[in-house]
């Protein structure tokens, strides 16, 4: 029996009296590129935090390849091959680009907490880290401290760290936020490359990026998904236009 | 293209070059007792070796793992007590174990308690961790007063290493003379330093840095930050216990003080003053502070005060410690820009000395008045006989101090400008 990559069933999240996620149902099949859009404060990032285990859900169920993962801590969810990036760049700041990538590979390579092996002499590990470096086009920044990278490069490293462990379900939280046009085009290209044959779920504000990358789009408004469909249908959906895109018309 | 006639260096040359720093260090520590031959200096150098291991083990927590502990002497002290009991066991005929390997008993004791207390304290990081470590330190210090069989109460536990060494020794020494102990300490300290260094290159060591920088990200690459901290903490306990074992063999006596807050504070100061950001920082700190503790305390009763002032100044003006200051000069040195800094440094030396003379005079006269039986008796201050009860002494000392302050402000601005110049040049050359 095959399962969807990710299934959310009636997921709720309350912070005290605030009811942020109000019964989300979502099925994302293997290999789909799915975008979650919605106005500010709709709960998009919260939804990501629930899926990745950063926060626990208040009610409902989250399944990864058919297996319930709600209630698990983030590192256990990550070991089940779900990985995420962050809206605010979240790196190992005092380590070099290469070290960041290598650390992101350690668990997947089965090193665990070992203290009797030298990382320098692990051939397969270092080779993969070099490949990853090439994949995100940061070869010339190999030995630069993460905190000294430009914003766009930090975002690229963030994506590299996210895909490093070989996850097959990848969550990207606003990967192009704060980028210029050229940087955005470059980031989109990078995202396409590195998420090939993987399930991608992204929160994104840039509609160009969303309609460019996504196979399907879900619109989240006040903690509820009001529509999930292919991009063309979303564009034509009256409820979506009213609730979300309509605000854009006013502004224009 | 021109072929350069560069011969491939042989394997032996490559080895020497690669490990030159380690080899140089080994030669220096082996030769030192032939230069400083007095009993007191050999004893001080042995103590330095012990403290180097202790400080390095502390930096496994603070520098490498981002864990600020206020109770690290617990593992040092417990390791020491275990070692003393093990040596006494040999003397009682309870078992036989070579004296050379006794520090391992201390290490295992430190490891055992590192595992027990580490499991509790590494659950949280940051301030919570620091407070738990403080609590555990107090708990163990209080226990030391209660369990007098193990800790020996007021008098502590003492032993005789010579009888134990006569009973069982690998190399057949009796470890009576201080020089034997020096070489025992040196071998263990060297081994421990290599191991702690190698540890930074392992998956655990790398992830300890990662968890220090960003525990949340570590979790999202599959690691449980608590387990990383726990493993790092336990291993740090081993090396602290090893240092405690060496300390016990050296002094043949330990009291509850050796695992108390003062010892914990002392290792924090050593590590911090040496610098937590670079591997060799704590080594510098341990050597310097041990030397100051021994030599300053012979010179002045106020040495604890100077020690404290030095710490405060380091925290305020050189938060990366002495090793940080050294590394800061590495790039200017490599690029030949160091010579632009030296004139400013040369000018700054004199005001600094004036400031120090003024400050030390005030402190020493204050101490003299409050501690001497006869405050009006003249005292020696910088080779000058001074009467501390005379108002003029204070006025002159105060004037020197104030002059020093102004001269320092003036000359340090010059140093700042020299650095601005160097940094600008480095930026122009695309090096910074």
XYZ file of C-alpha atoms in Angstrom:
684
model
C 0.000 0.000 0.000
C 1.418 3.342 -0.904
C 0.961 6.378 1.227
C 1.032 10.067 0.575
C 4.304 11.682 1.580
C 2.535 13.826 4.129
C -0.993 13.692 5.517
C -2.477 16.195 7.932
C -5.813 15.266 9.449
C -7.860 17.829 11.356
C -4.758 19.490 12.823
C -5.337 22.145 15.475
C -2.949 24.376 17.364
C -3.842 26.606 20.255
C -1.502 28.928 22.132
C -3.508 29.495 25.299
C -6.772 31.080 24.176
C -5.432 31.836 20.653
C -6.594 29.255 18.153
C -3.981 29.565 15.419
C -4.515 26.437 13.293
C -8.181 25.499 13.053
C -8.582 22.047 11.592
C -6.191 21.676 8.664
C -6.582 18.706 6.336
C -3.909 18.266 3.708
C -2.644 15.383 1.567
C 0.614 15.778 -0.294
C 1.513 12.907 -2.626
C 5.086 11.741 -3.188
C 7.090 13.949 -5.481
C 4.698 16.891 -5.453
C 5.876 20.480 -5.198
C 3.362 22.099 -2.947
C 3.168 25.756 -1.984
C 1.319 27.159 0.988
C 0.267 30.777 0.572
C -1.850 33.101 2.630
C -1.897 36.556 4.184
C 0.403 37.489 7.057
C -0.560 35.844 10.332
C -2.512 33.086 8.614
C -0.401 30.492 10.443
C 1.850 29.277 7.615
C 5.025 29.190 9.655
C 3.157 27.682 12.587
C 1.983 24.892 10.305
C 5.622 24.229 9.361
C 6.621 24.212 13.003
C 3.918 21.629 13.727
C 4.942 19.353 10.856
C 8.647 19.501 11.730
C 8.033 18.883 15.430
C 9.205 22.265 16.673
C 5.803 22.666 18.331
C 3.426 19.917 19.385
C -0.072 19.912 17.897
C -3.107 20.432 20.132
C -5.344 18.071 18.221
C -5.417 15.917 15.086
C -2.790 13.802 13.394
C 0.234 14.201 11.127
C 1.510 11.237 9.126
C 4.765 10.968 7.213
C 4.620 8.179 4.637
C 1.685 6.781 6.589
C 3.459 6.844 9.969
C 2.208 9.156 12.717
C 4.902 11.661 13.668
C 3.047 14.148 15.849
C 4.498 14.300 19.355
C 7.977 13.280 18.224
C 10.899 15.656 18.890
C 12.453 17.336 15.828
C 15.575 15.173 15.689
C 13.504 11.985 15.483
C 11.312 13.443 12.753
C 14.443 14.547 10.894
C 15.825 11.003 11.055
C 12.645 9.853 9.247
C 13.863 11.943 6.292
C 11.848 15.090 6.742
C 13.931 18.244 6.726
C 13.187 21.937 6.911
C 14.704 25.335 6.397
C 13.954 28.442 8.394
C 12.507 31.809 7.510
C 15.196 33.499 9.555
C 18.540 32.027 8.576
C 19.466 29.384 11.090
C 23.034 28.176 10.637
C 26.055 27.182 12.712
C 27.369 30.734 12.682
C 30.910 30.210 13.946
C 31.664 27.333 11.591
C 32.746 27.455 7.968
C 30.417 26.752 5.050
C 32.031 23.364 4.552
C 31.776 22.511 8.259
C 28.081 23.440 8.234
C 27.397 21.052 5.390
C 29.523 18.281 6.869
C 27.734 18.543 10.223
C 24.422 18.318 8.404
C 25.594 15.050 6.840
C 26.957 13.358 9.964
C 23.801 11.731 11.227
C 22.708 10.523 7.815
C 26.124 8.894 7.392
C 25.601 6.983 10.612
C 28.282 8.660 12.740
C 25.937 9.350 15.623
C 27.768 10.556 18.727
C 31.008 8.724 17.936
C 34.205 10.152 19.402
C 36.686 7.592 18.110
C 36.667 8.560 14.420
C 38.306 11.565 12.788
C 35.971 13.432 10.454
C 38.930 14.486 8.263
C 39.648 10.896 7.289
C 36.078 9.895 6.424
C 36.332 9.829 2.652
C 32.695 9.310 1.683
C 31.548 11.990 4.122
C 33.961 14.626 2.866
C 33.295 13.810 -0.758
C 29.581 14.226 -0.284
C 30.096 17.497 1.546
C 32.191 18.741 -1.394
C 29.483 17.652 -3.849
C 26.871 19.425 -1.793
C 29.044 22.528 -1.797
C 29.147 22.356 -5.567
C 25.410 21.773 -5.764
C 24.648 25.013 -3.939
C 27.432 26.822 -5.869
C 29.401 27.954 -2.836
C 32.763 26.352 -3.717
C 34.581 29.664 -3.540
C 33.114 30.310 -0.064
C 34.152 26.889 1.230
C 36.199 28.168 4.171
C 34.235 31.313 4.933
C 32.596 31.533 8.333
C 28.805 31.228 7.956
C 28.212 34.482 9.821
C 30.319 36.367 7.240
C 28.366 35.198 4.182
C 26.155 37.547 2.178
C 22.426 37.170 2.734
C 21.798 35.295 -0.511
C 24.702 32.941 0.194
C 23.401 32.302 3.693
C 20.047 31.371 2.185
C 21.785 29.015 -0.239
C 23.680 27.404 2.644
C 20.403 27.135 4.536
C 18.978 25.167 1.613
C 22.141 23.068 1.387
C 21.947 22.219 5.091
C 18.295 21.318 4.698
C 18.783 18.873 1.844
C 22.093 17.481 3.163
C 20.766 14.549 5.159
C 19.079 13.067 2.089
C 15.567 13.901 3.252
C 12.798 13.038 0.799
C 10.275 15.479 2.236
C 11.574 19.036 2.318
C 9.956 22.044 3.920
C 11.228 25.462 2.850
C 10.038 28.459 4.823
C 10.139 31.552 2.580
C 13.350 30.618 0.769
C 13.423 33.814 -1.306
C 12.364 36.317 1.348
C 14.387 39.519 1.210
C 16.104 38.671 -2.077
C 16.565 40.833 -5.161
C 15.176 39.766 -8.547
C 18.359 38.135 -9.749
C 18.888 36.451 -6.414
C 15.332 35.146 -6.508
C 15.717 33.714 -10.005
C 18.904 32.074 -8.890
C 17.252 30.678 -5.736
C 14.333 29.268 -7.741
C 16.761 27.531 -10.052
C 18.621 26.135 -7.039
C 15.424 24.912 -5.402
C 14.410 23.143 -8.601
C 17.778 21.450 -8.859
C 18.077 20.238 -5.302
C 14.496 19.052 -4.832
C 14.359 16.917 -7.931
C 12.470 13.655 -7.220
C 11.627 14.880 -3.756
C 8.480 16.082 -2.084
C 8.678 19.823 -1.553
C 6.442 21.941 0.605
C 7.169 25.635 0.686
C 5.758 28.737 2.277
C 6.312 31.655 -0.028
C 5.119 35.230 -0.442
C 6.493 35.833 -3.925
C 3.613 34.798 -6.204
C 5.947 34.606 -9.194
C 7.990 31.952 -7.419
C 4.877 30.121 -6.230
C 3.212 29.900 -9.633
C 6.540 29.028 -11.198
C 7.496 26.125 -8.959
C 4.339 24.649 -7.439
C 2.369 21.702 -8.803
C -0.418 22.496 -6.370
C -1.124 25.380 -4.034
C -2.935 25.520 -0.713
C -4.329 28.803 0.552
C -4.263 29.224 4.317
C -6.447 31.945 5.816
C -6.912 32.367 9.567
C -5.694 28.877 10.310
C -7.876 27.126 7.751
C -7.126 25.884 4.264
C -9.776 27.427 2.042
C -8.563 25.894 -1.199
C -6.044 23.365 -2.502
C -5.645 23.117 -6.247
C -3.408 23.468 -9.288
C -2.112 27.031 -9.870
C -4.538 27.919 -12.694
C -7.586 26.926 -10.658
C -6.278 28.824 -7.619
C -5.923 31.928 -9.739
C -9.540 31.629 -10.808
C -10.957 30.660 -7.408
C -13.418 33.305 -6.213
C -12.942 32.601 -2.496
C -9.186 32.893 -2.833
C -9.466 36.152 -4.737
C -11.762 37.531 -2.114
C -9.796 36.374 0.900
C -6.279 36.777 -0.301
C -5.508 37.980 -3.773
C -8.255 40.601 -3.441
C -6.096 42.578 -1.070
C -3.523 42.747 -3.831
C -6.113 44.300 -6.193
C -6.875 46.994 -3.652
C -3.246 47.821 -3.354
C -2.953 48.001 -7.138
C 56.344 26.533 -18.271
C 59.289 26.458 -15.991
C 59.764 23.387 -13.913
C 60.771 24.154 -10.383
C 63.349 21.819 -8.989
C 61.525 21.241 -5.775
C 62.191 17.839 -4.311
C 59.352 15.996 -2.662
C 60.002 16.182 1.060
C 60.514 12.764 2.566
C 57.962 11.166 4.826
C 60.029 11.918 7.930
C 60.310 15.604 7.024
C 56.585 15.753 6.349
C 55.879 14.227 9.726
C 58.208 16.666 11.477
C 56.670 19.640 9.719
C 53.113 18.583 10.365
C 53.627 17.931 14.059
C 56.327 20.542 14.616
C 54.346 22.380 17.290
C 53.690 19.197 19.250
C 57.275 18.026 18.949
C 58.570 21.409 20.050
C 56.237 21.356 23.050
C 57.420 17.856 23.974
C 61.073 18.877 23.795
C 60.450 22.001 25.886
C 58.661 20.183 28.687
C 61.294 17.460 28.776
C 64.166 19.963 28.959
C 62.579 22.459 31.383
C 63.705 20.678 34.586
C 67.319 21.026 33.429
C 66.864 24.790 33.219
C 64.720 25.364 36.283
C 66.335 22.924 38.645
C 65.112 24.105 42.043
C 62.640 21.919 43.898
C 60.052 24.668 44.083
C 60.106 25.363 40.345
C 59.842 21.672 39.480
C 56.916 21.404 41.859
C 55.318 24.474 40.276
C 55.809 23.104 36.773
C 54.208 19.814 37.811
C 51.247 21.761 39.103
C 51.068 23.634 35.814
C 50.841 20.324 33.960
C 47.952 19.217 36.166
C 46.139 22.505 35.691
C 46.644 22.370 31.921
C 44.672 19.124 31.811
C 42.025 20.522 34.159
C 41.616 23.733 32.143
C 41.480 21.862 28.833
C 38.777 19.604 30.241
C 36.905 22.713 31.332
C 37.128 24.203 27.866
C 35.550 21.057 26.443
C 32.457 22.435 28.173
C 32.798 26.198 27.877
C 34.644 26.789 24.619
C 33.675 23.755 22.619
C 30.237 22.954 23.986
C 28.982 26.362 25.097
C 28.361 25.124 28.649
C 29.310 27.533 31.435
C 29.929 25.392 34.512
C 30.403 26.726 38.029
C 31.082 23.297 39.478
C 33.778 21.635 37.436
C 36.017 21.039 40.458
C 33.512 18.370 41.535
C 34.909 15.959 38.936
C 38.483 17.048 39.568
C 38.107 16.578 43.323
C 36.175 13.315 43.160
C 38.768 11.932 40.752
C 41.428 12.936 43.259
C 39.673 11.248 46.193
C 39.156 8.040 44.220
C 42.848 8.036 43.392
C 43.837 8.547 47.030
C 41.644 5.641 48.140
C 43.039 3.478 45.359
C 46.616 4.246 46.463
C 45.692 3.594 50.091
C 44.159 0.332 48.927
C 47.519 -0.702 47.531
C 49.212 0.324 50.773
C 46.703 -1.756 52.766
C 47.310 -4.733 50.558
C 43.694 -4.676 49.327
C 44.783 -4.766 45.700
C 47.771 -4.129 43.493
C 47.892 -1.489 40.778
C 50.883 0.385 39.371
C 51.201 3.953 40.570
C 51.813 5.227 37.041
C 48.280 4.212 36.041
C 46.584 5.610 39.156
C 45.411 8.784 37.327
C 43.168 6.473 35.304
C 41.290 5.658 38.515
C 40.703 9.375 38.927
C 39.605 9.645 35.308
C 37.097 6.825 35.679
C 35.779 8.356 38.903
C 35.363 11.688 37.119
C 33.697 9.936 34.205
C 31.262 8.062 36.475
C 30.162 11.232 38.205
C 30.226 13.111 34.913
C 27.678 10.589 33.671
C 25.508 10.854 36.778
C 25.520 14.640 37.208
C 25.835 15.255 33.477
C 22.584 13.442 32.833
C 20.826 15.889 35.158
C 22.552 19.100 34.143
C 22.757 18.750 30.353
C 19.001 18.556 30.026
C 19.129 22.306 29.604
C 21.703 24.700 28.204
C 22.550 28.321 28.942
C 21.692 29.914 32.256
C 19.795 26.872 33.499
C 22.844 24.678 32.932
C 25.062 27.155 34.775
C 22.718 27.258 37.755
C 22.394 23.468 37.925
C 26.188 23.151 37.873
C 26.370 25.629 40.738
C 23.784 23.611 42.663
C 25.598 20.330 42.101
C 28.848 21.954 43.212
C 27.262 23.056 46.472
C 25.597 19.666 46.915
C 28.866 17.788 46.581
C 30.722 20.267 48.794
C 28.062 19.764 51.472
C 28.234 15.985 51.055
C 31.976 16.153 51.580
C 31.309 17.408 55.112
C 28.846 14.579 55.749
C 30.608 11.515 54.364
C 33.782 11.730 56.370
C 34.852 8.144 55.615
C 35.327 9.021 51.982
C 36.300 12.701 52.202
C 38.117 12.628 55.531
C 36.302 15.610 57.071
C 38.412 18.573 58.165
C 41.740 16.828 57.785
C 40.995 15.364 54.375
C 42.423 12.112 53.064
C 46.137 11.557 52.812
C 48.300 8.821 51.368
C 51.866 7.770 50.727
C 52.695 7.324 47.082
C 56.192 5.976 47.726
C 55.065 2.854 49.583
C 52.446 2.226 46.879
C 55.045 2.672 44.143
C 57.383 0.250 45.943
C 54.494 -2.194 45.925
C 53.648 -1.809 42.240
C 55.340 0.327 39.600
C 55.766 -0.260 35.882
C 59.085 1.528 35.518
C 60.436 0.687 38.949
C 60.668 4.274 40.227
C 59.494 5.009 43.728
C 58.235 8.501 42.835
C 59.743 9.988 45.960
C 61.632 12.852 44.302
C 59.621 15.681 42.793
C 61.332 15.227 39.418
C 59.808 11.728 39.054
C 56.391 13.236 39.604
C 57.148 15.962 37.083
C 57.786 13.432 34.346
C 54.748 11.390 35.339
C 52.602 14.529 35.087
C 54.189 15.559 31.798
C 53.526 12.217 30.139
C 49.905 12.162 31.272
C 49.322 15.815 30.465
C 50.777 15.362 26.996
C 48.616 12.313 26.350
C 45.494 14.045 27.648
C 46.185 17.145 25.553
C 46.524 15.070 22.390
C 43.332 13.169 23.163
C 41.327 16.310 23.936
C 42.647 17.865 20.740
C 41.739 14.837 18.640
C 38.310 14.818 20.230
C 37.585 18.181 18.612
C 38.054 16.488 15.224
C 35.516 13.722 15.772
C 31.807 13.731 14.895
C 31.013 14.361 18.566
C 33.501 17.230 18.749
C 32.145 18.856 15.603
C 28.565 18.500 16.800
C 29.515 19.953 20.194
C 30.495 23.114 18.282
C 27.292 22.900 16.263
C 25.137 22.596 19.376
C 27.050 25.481 20.953
C 26.302 27.673 17.916
C 22.731 26.618 17.276
C 21.085 23.777 19.222
C 17.876 24.089 17.265
C 19.575 23.644 13.901
C 21.488 20.671 15.306
C 18.146 19.113 16.089
C 16.965 19.648 12.530
C 19.967 17.792 11.149
C 19.102 14.769 13.260
C 21.030 15.313 16.499
C 19.615 15.434 19.981
C 21.428 18.450 21.498
C 21.034 17.015 24.964
C 22.851 13.807 23.999
C 25.660 15.825 22.402
C 26.048 17.909 25.561
C 25.812 14.819 27.744
C 28.535 12.901 25.897
C 30.793 15.952 25.840
C 30.160 16.576 29.546
C 30.912 12.983 30.549
C 34.199 12.938 28.641
C 35.115 16.270 30.147
C 34.469 14.687 33.550
C 36.967 11.966 32.672
C 39.771 14.431 31.944
C 38.942 16.548 35.003
C 39.128 13.373 37.106
C 42.443 12.478 35.490
C 43.799 15.893 36.439
C 42.473 15.367 39.966
C 44.239 11.996 40.115
C 47.545 13.588 39.123
C 46.967 16.322 41.696
C 46.341 13.668 44.379
C 49.531 11.769 43.528
C 51.494 14.994 43.591
C 50.282 16.373 46.917
C 49.348 13.059 48.615
C 46.481 14.837 50.359
C 43.094 16.253 49.408
C 40.454 18.053 51.426
C 36.906 19.071 50.611
C 38.300 22.418 49.468
C 39.703 20.779 46.360
C 36.248 20.095 44.987
C 34.673 23.333 46.174
C 33.590 26.598 44.628
C 37.017 28.250 44.824
C 38.646 25.523 42.765
C 35.734 25.650 40.299
C 36.109 29.407 40.002
C 39.836 29.097 39.567
C 39.587 26.779 36.562
C 37.005 29.086 35.004
C 39.408 32.031 35.386
C 42.352 30.097 33.958
C 40.392 28.975 30.944
C 38.819 32.337 30.290
C 41.999 34.350 30.712
C 43.833 31.953 28.412
C 41.027 32.211 25.885
C 38.155 29.848 25.175
C 38.048 30.311 21.409
C 41.338 28.624 20.537
C 42.471 25.167 21.526
C 45.740 26.200 23.157
C 44.141 29.117 25.059
C 43.461 27.180 28.286
C 47.045 25.868 28.239
C 48.371 29.431 28.353
C 45.834 30.349 31.019
C 46.673 27.377 33.241
C 50.418 28.008 33.048
C 50.146 31.756 33.601
C 47.641 31.617 36.448
C 49.476 28.830 38.258
C 52.646 30.870 37.994
C 50.875 33.992 39.268
C 49.230 32.089 42.108
C 52.601 30.774 43.211
C 54.813 33.794 42.631
C 52.407 36.664 43.307
C 51.264 35.081 46.522
C 54.866 35.109 47.688
C 55.183 38.807 46.842
C 51.941 40.263 48.066
C 49.055 39.453 50.327
C 46.785 41.290 47.910
C 47.425 38.834 45.075
C 43.810 37.612 45.008
C 42.744 41.190 44.414
C 45.170 41.588 41.489
C 43.987 38.287 40.158
C 40.380 39.457 40.286
C 41.221 42.809 38.679
C 43.023 41.027 35.885
C 39.975 38.866 35.239
C 37.678 41.877 35.146
C 39.964 43.651 32.671
C 40.173 40.593 30.467
C 36.398 40.186 30.368
C 35.960 43.873 29.543
C 38.757 44.506 27.066
C 39.952 41.140 25.767
C 37.013 38.753 25.863
C 38.887 36.240 23.714
C 41.680 35.977 26.233
C 45.413 35.922 25.776
C 45.242 33.431 22.914
C 42.703 35.735 21.263
C 45.153 38.639 21.526
C 47.900 36.466 20.027
C 45.709 35.338 17.133
C 44.631 38.934 16.503
C 48.248 39.715 15.673
C 48.697 36.747 13.399
C 47.397 38.415 10.231
C 49.371 41.664 10.741
C 52.436 39.521 11.430
C 51.971 37.450 8.264
C 51.405 40.515 6.114
C 54.304 42.459 7.590
C 52.010 45.103 9.076
C 53.044 44.334 12.634
C 55.734 46.993 12.443
C 53.041 49.637 12.133
C 51.669 48.573 15.495
C 54.916 48.280 17.409
C 55.667 52.038 17.808
C 52.220 52.604 19.329
C 52.703 49.617 21.618
C 56.129 50.934 22.615
C 54.625 54.274 23.563
C 51.807 52.593 25.497
C 54.149 50.551 27.697
C 55.343 53.470 29.822
C 51.897 54.882 30.710
C 50.743 51.365 31.532
C 53.664 50.899 33.910
C 52.966 54.276 35.536
C 49.312 53.305 36.009
C 50.283 49.955 37.498
C 52.826 51.521 39.893
C 50.196 53.976 41.113
C 47.481 51.334 41.522
C 49.737 48.790 43.196
C 51.102 51.421 45.594
C 47.607 52.361 46.715
C 46.559 48.729 47.177
C 49.745 47.735 49.001
C 49.647 50.711 51.373
C 46.016 49.961 52.132
C 46.872 46.354 52.889
C 49.845 47.385 54.973
C 47.763 49.682 57.164
C 44.995 47.165 57.711
C 47.152 44.080 58.284
C 50.416 45.268 59.837
C 50.901 45.265 63.645
C 52.643 48.558 63.334
C 51.195 50.456 60.349
C 53.620 53.345 60.777
C 56.594 51.061 60.183
C 58.186 51.783 56.782
C 57.416 49.321 53.992
C 59.231 48.519 50.766
C 57.391 49.647 47.657
C 59.154 49.351 44.288
C 62.550 49.434 46.017
C 61.613 52.594 47.907
C 60.994 52.760 51.631
C 57.557 54.262 52.215
C 55.601 55.120 55.326
C 52.019 54.171 54.624
C 50.564 56.311 57.434
C 52.038 59.470 55.971
C 49.498 61.485 53.941
C 52.182 62.443 51.414
C 52.675 58.812 50.469
C 49.033 58.640 49.488
C 49.085 61.937 47.634
C 52.107 60.879 45.584
C 50.689 57.411 44.860
C 47.367 58.984 43.905
C 49.091 61.481 41.632
C 51.059 58.717 39.907
C 47.844 56.772 39.437
C 45.913 59.729 37.983
C 48.823 60.621 35.706
C 48.892 56.997 34.594
C 45.182 57.057 33.780
C 45.523 60.133 31.558
C 48.715 58.912 29.916
C 47.055 55.578 29.195
C 44.022 57.200 27.635
C 46.282 59.255 25.411
C 48.562 56.402 24.394
C 45.808 53.817 23.932
C 44.162 56.139 21.437
C 47.416 55.928 19.470
C 47.215 52.134 19.620
C 43.614 52.322 18.417
C 44.637 54.521 15.481
C 47.481 52.190 14.569
C 45.004 49.314 14.511
C 42.563 51.315 12.382
C 45.394 51.895 9.923
C 46.339 48.208 9.863
C 42.740 47.093 9.434
C 42.189 49.577 6.627
C 45.256 48.308 4.824
C 44.080 44.739 5.274
C 40.686 45.619 3.821
C 42.366 47.410 0.910
C 44.368 44.295 0.183
C 41.197 42.232 0.414
C 42.435 40.251 3.414
C 39.843 41.237 5.980
